[in-house]
Coordinates of C-alpha atoms in Angstrom, one line a residue:
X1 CA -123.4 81.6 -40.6
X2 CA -124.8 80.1 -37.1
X3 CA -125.4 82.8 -34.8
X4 CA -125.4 81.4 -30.8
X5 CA -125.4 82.6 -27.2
X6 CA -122.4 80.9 -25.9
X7 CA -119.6 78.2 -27.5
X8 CA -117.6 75.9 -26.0
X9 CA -114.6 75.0 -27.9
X10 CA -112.2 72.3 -28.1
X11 CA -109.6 72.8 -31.0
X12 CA -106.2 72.0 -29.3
X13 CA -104.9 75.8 -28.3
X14 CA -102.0 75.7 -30.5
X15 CA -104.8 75.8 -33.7
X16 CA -106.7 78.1 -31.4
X17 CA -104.0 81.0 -31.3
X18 CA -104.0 80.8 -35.1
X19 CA -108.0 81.6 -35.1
X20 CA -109.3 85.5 -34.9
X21 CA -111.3 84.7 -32.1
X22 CA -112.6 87.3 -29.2
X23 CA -110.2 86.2 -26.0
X24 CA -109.2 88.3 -23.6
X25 CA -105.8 89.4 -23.3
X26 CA -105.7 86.9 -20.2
X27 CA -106.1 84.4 -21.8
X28 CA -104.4 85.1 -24.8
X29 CA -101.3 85.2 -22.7
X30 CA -102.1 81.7 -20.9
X31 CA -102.3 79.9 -24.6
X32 CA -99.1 81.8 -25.0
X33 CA -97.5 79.7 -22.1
X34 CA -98.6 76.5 -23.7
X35 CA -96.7 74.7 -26.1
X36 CA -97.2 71.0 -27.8
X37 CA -94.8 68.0 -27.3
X38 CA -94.5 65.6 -30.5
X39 CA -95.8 62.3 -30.0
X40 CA -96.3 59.3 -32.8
X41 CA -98.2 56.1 -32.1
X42 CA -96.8 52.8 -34.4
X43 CA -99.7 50.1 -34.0
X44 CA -98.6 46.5 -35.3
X45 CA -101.3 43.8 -35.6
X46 CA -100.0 40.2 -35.1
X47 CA -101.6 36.5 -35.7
X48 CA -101.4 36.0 -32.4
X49 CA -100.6 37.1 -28.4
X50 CA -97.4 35.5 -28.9
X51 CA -95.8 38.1 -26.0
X52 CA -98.3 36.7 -23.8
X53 CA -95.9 33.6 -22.8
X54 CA -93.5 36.0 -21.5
X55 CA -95.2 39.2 -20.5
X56 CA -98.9 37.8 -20.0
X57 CA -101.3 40.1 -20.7
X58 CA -101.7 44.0 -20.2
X59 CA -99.0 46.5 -19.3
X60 CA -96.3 47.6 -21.3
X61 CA -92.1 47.3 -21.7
X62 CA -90.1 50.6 -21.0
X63 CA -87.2 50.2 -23.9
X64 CA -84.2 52.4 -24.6
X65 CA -84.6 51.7 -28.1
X66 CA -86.4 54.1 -30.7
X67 CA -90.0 52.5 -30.3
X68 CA -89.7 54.2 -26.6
X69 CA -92.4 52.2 -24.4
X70 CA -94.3 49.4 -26.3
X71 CA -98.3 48.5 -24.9
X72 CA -100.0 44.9 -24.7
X73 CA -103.5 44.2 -25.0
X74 CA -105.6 44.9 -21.7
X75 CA -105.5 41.9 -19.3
X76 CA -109.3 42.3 -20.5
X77 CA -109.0 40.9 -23.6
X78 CA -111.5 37.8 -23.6
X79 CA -109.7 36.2 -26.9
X80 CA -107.7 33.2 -26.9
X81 CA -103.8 33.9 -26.8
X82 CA -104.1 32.1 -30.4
X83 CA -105.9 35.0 -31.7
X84 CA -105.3 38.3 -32.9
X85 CA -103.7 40.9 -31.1
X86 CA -101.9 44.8 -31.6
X87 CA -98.7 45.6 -30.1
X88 CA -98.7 49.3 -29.5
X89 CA -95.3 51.4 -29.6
X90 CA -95.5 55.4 -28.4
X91 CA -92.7 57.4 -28.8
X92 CA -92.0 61.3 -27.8
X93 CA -89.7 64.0 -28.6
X94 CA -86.7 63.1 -30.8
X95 CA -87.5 59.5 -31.6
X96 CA -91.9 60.5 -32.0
X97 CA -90.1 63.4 -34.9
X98 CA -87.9 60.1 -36.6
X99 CA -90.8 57.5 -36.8
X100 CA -93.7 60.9 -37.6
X101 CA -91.0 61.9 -40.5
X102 CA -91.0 58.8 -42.0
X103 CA -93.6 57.0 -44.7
X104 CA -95.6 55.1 -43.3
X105 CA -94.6 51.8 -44.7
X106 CA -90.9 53.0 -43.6
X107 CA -91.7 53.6 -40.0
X108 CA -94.1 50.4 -39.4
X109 CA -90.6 48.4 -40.9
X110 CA -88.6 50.2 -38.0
X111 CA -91.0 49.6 -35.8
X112 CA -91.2 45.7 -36.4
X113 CA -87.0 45.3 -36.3
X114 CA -86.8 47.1 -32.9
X115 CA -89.9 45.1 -31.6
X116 CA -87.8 42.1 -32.9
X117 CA -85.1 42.9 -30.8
X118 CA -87.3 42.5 -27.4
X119 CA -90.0 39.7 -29.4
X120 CA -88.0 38.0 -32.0
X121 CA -91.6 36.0 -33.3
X122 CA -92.7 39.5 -34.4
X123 CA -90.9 39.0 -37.8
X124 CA -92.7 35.9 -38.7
X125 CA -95.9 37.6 -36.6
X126 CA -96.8 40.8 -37.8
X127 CA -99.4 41.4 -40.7
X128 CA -100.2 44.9 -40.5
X129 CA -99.4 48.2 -39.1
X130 CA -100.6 52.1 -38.7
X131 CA -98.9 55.0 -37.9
X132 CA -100.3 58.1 -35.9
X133 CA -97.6 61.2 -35.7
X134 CA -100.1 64.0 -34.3
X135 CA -97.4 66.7 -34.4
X136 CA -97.7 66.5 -38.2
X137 CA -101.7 65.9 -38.4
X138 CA -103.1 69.7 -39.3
X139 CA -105.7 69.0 -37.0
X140 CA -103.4 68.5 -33.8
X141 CA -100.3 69.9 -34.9
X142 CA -98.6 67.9 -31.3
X143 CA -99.8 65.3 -29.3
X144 CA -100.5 66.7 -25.7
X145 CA -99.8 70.4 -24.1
X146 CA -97.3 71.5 -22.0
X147 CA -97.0 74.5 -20.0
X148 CA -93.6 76.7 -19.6
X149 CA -91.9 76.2 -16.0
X150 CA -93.7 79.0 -13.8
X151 CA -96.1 79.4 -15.6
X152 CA -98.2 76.2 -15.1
X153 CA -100.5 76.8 -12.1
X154 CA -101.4 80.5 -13.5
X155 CA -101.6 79.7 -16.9
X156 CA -103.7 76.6 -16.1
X157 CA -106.4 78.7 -13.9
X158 CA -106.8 81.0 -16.6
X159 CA -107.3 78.2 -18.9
X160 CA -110.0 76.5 -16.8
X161 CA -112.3 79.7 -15.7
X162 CA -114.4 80.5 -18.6
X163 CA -114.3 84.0 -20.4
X164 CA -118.2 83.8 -21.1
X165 CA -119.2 83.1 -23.6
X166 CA -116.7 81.6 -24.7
X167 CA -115.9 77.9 -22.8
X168 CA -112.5 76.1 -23.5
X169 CA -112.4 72.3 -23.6
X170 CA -109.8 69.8 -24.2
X171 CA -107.0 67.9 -22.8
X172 CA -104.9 71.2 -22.3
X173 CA -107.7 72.9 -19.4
X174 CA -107.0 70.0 -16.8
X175 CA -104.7 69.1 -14.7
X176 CA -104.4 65.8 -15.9
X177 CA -103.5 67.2 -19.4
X178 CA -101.8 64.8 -22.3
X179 CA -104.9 61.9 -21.0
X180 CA -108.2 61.1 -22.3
X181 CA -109.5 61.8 -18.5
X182 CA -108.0 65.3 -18.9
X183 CA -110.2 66.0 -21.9
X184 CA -114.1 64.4 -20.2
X185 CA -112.8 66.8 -17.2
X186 CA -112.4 69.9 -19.0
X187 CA -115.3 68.7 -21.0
X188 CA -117.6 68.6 -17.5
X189 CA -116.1 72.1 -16.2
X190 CA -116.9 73.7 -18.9
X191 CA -120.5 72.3 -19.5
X192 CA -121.4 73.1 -16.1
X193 CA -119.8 76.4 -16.2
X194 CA -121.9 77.5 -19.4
X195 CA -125.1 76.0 -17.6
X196 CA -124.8 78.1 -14.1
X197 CA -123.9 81.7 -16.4
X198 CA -126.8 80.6 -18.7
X199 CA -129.3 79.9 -15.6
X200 CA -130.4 77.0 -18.0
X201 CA -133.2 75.4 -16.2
X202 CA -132.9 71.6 -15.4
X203 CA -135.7 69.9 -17.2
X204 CA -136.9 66.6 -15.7
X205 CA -138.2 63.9 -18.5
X206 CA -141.5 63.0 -17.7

C-alpha cells in the first residue's frame, strides 16, 4: 500500500466512475455528464511518399469513404520523397466501430482498398500497417470525451477545480478536450493547483 497527501489522477473518467474512489457528489454527477466517442486509428507504412506528387507534404484528405479523413507526413519531414513514409487514416463513430471490430489484418486490408481508391500506388506501396481502436482498449475504453448538450460549461468547471486532495488530469478537464494540448493543460492546472493547497515551497537549485 502507498499512503500520500494528495493524488492527481489521470485514468480517462469513464474507467474512473468504475473505481471506489472518495469524489464528491459534484463531481460524481459531472463524470456522469461525460461520455466517450469511439475512435480507431489505421496506420499504413509505404516504400515511399508516393502522395507527395499530388498532395505534397503535410495535411490531410477529408473522404466520404470508410477511412473518414486520411493524414500525410508533416511538411517537416526531412526525408527524401523516395523514402519511407505512414499514411494515417482516423475514423469516428460508425465507421471507427467497423475498422475497431475487425482483426487487425482484416481492417489494415480495408484500409489499403479505400486508400486505393484516392492513391491507386498504395497497392503496390504499402508494406505494413497497425491498427489502434481505443474504444475497445481496456485502458481507454473511447477515444476522447464528450459532454451531454447543457451540461458542458457546468460539468467542465466542476471537472477542472480540484476536490483536494484529489486532482483530475487528462484530456477530458480542458477545454480543448479529445487533443494532446487538452491533456498538458489539465496536466498544468492541476499541478499548480495541488502546489498552491499544499503551500509547497519553491526550491531554487543552487
Amino acid at each position: 500500500m502507498f499512503l500520500a497527501d494528495a493524488v492527481i489522477v489521470t485514468v480517462p473518467l469513464n474507467i474512473l466512475r468504475q473505481i471506489d474512489i472518495d469524489l464528491g457528489e459534484e463531481y460524481r454527477r459531472a463524470i456522469g455528464y461525460i461520455h466517450y466517442q469511439p475512435s480507431t486509428k489505421v496506420a499504413l507504412q509505404c516504400r515511399t511518399r508516393f502522395w507527395e506528387k499530388e498532395v505534397g507534404q503535410g495535411g490531410f484528405t477529408k473522404t466520404n469513404l470508410p477511412i473518414g479523413q486520411l493524414h500525410y507526413p508533416s511538411r517537416d519531414d526531412p526525408r527524401l520523397p523516395n523514402e519511407r513514409g505512414i499514411l494515417v487514416s482516423y475514423t469516428w463513430k460508425q465507421d471507427a466501430l467497423i475498422f475497431g471490430s475487425q482483426t487487425k489484418s482484416e481492417a489494415i486490408e480495408s484500409a489499403v482498398r479505400e486508400v486505393s481508391k484516392i492513391h491507386p500506388e498504395i497497392s503496390k506501396q504499402f508494406e505494413v500497417g497497425m491498427v489502434q481502436a481505443w474504444f475497445s482498449d481496456d485502458a481507454a475504453q473511447g477515444a476522447y470525451a464528450c459532454l451531454l448538450p447543457f451540461k458542458y460549461n457546468e460539468g467542465m468547471k466542476t471537472l477542472m477545480t480540484p476536490d483536494h486532495p484529489i486532482y483530475l488530469a487528462g484530456e477530458a478537464m480542458s477545454y480543448t478536450n479529445g487533443w494532446i494540448q487538452g491533456a498538458i493543460e489539465s496536466g498544468l492546472n492541476a499541478a499548480y493547483h495541488l502546489y498552491s493547497n499544499n503551500n509547497f515551497q519553491h526550491m531554487c537549485p543552487e
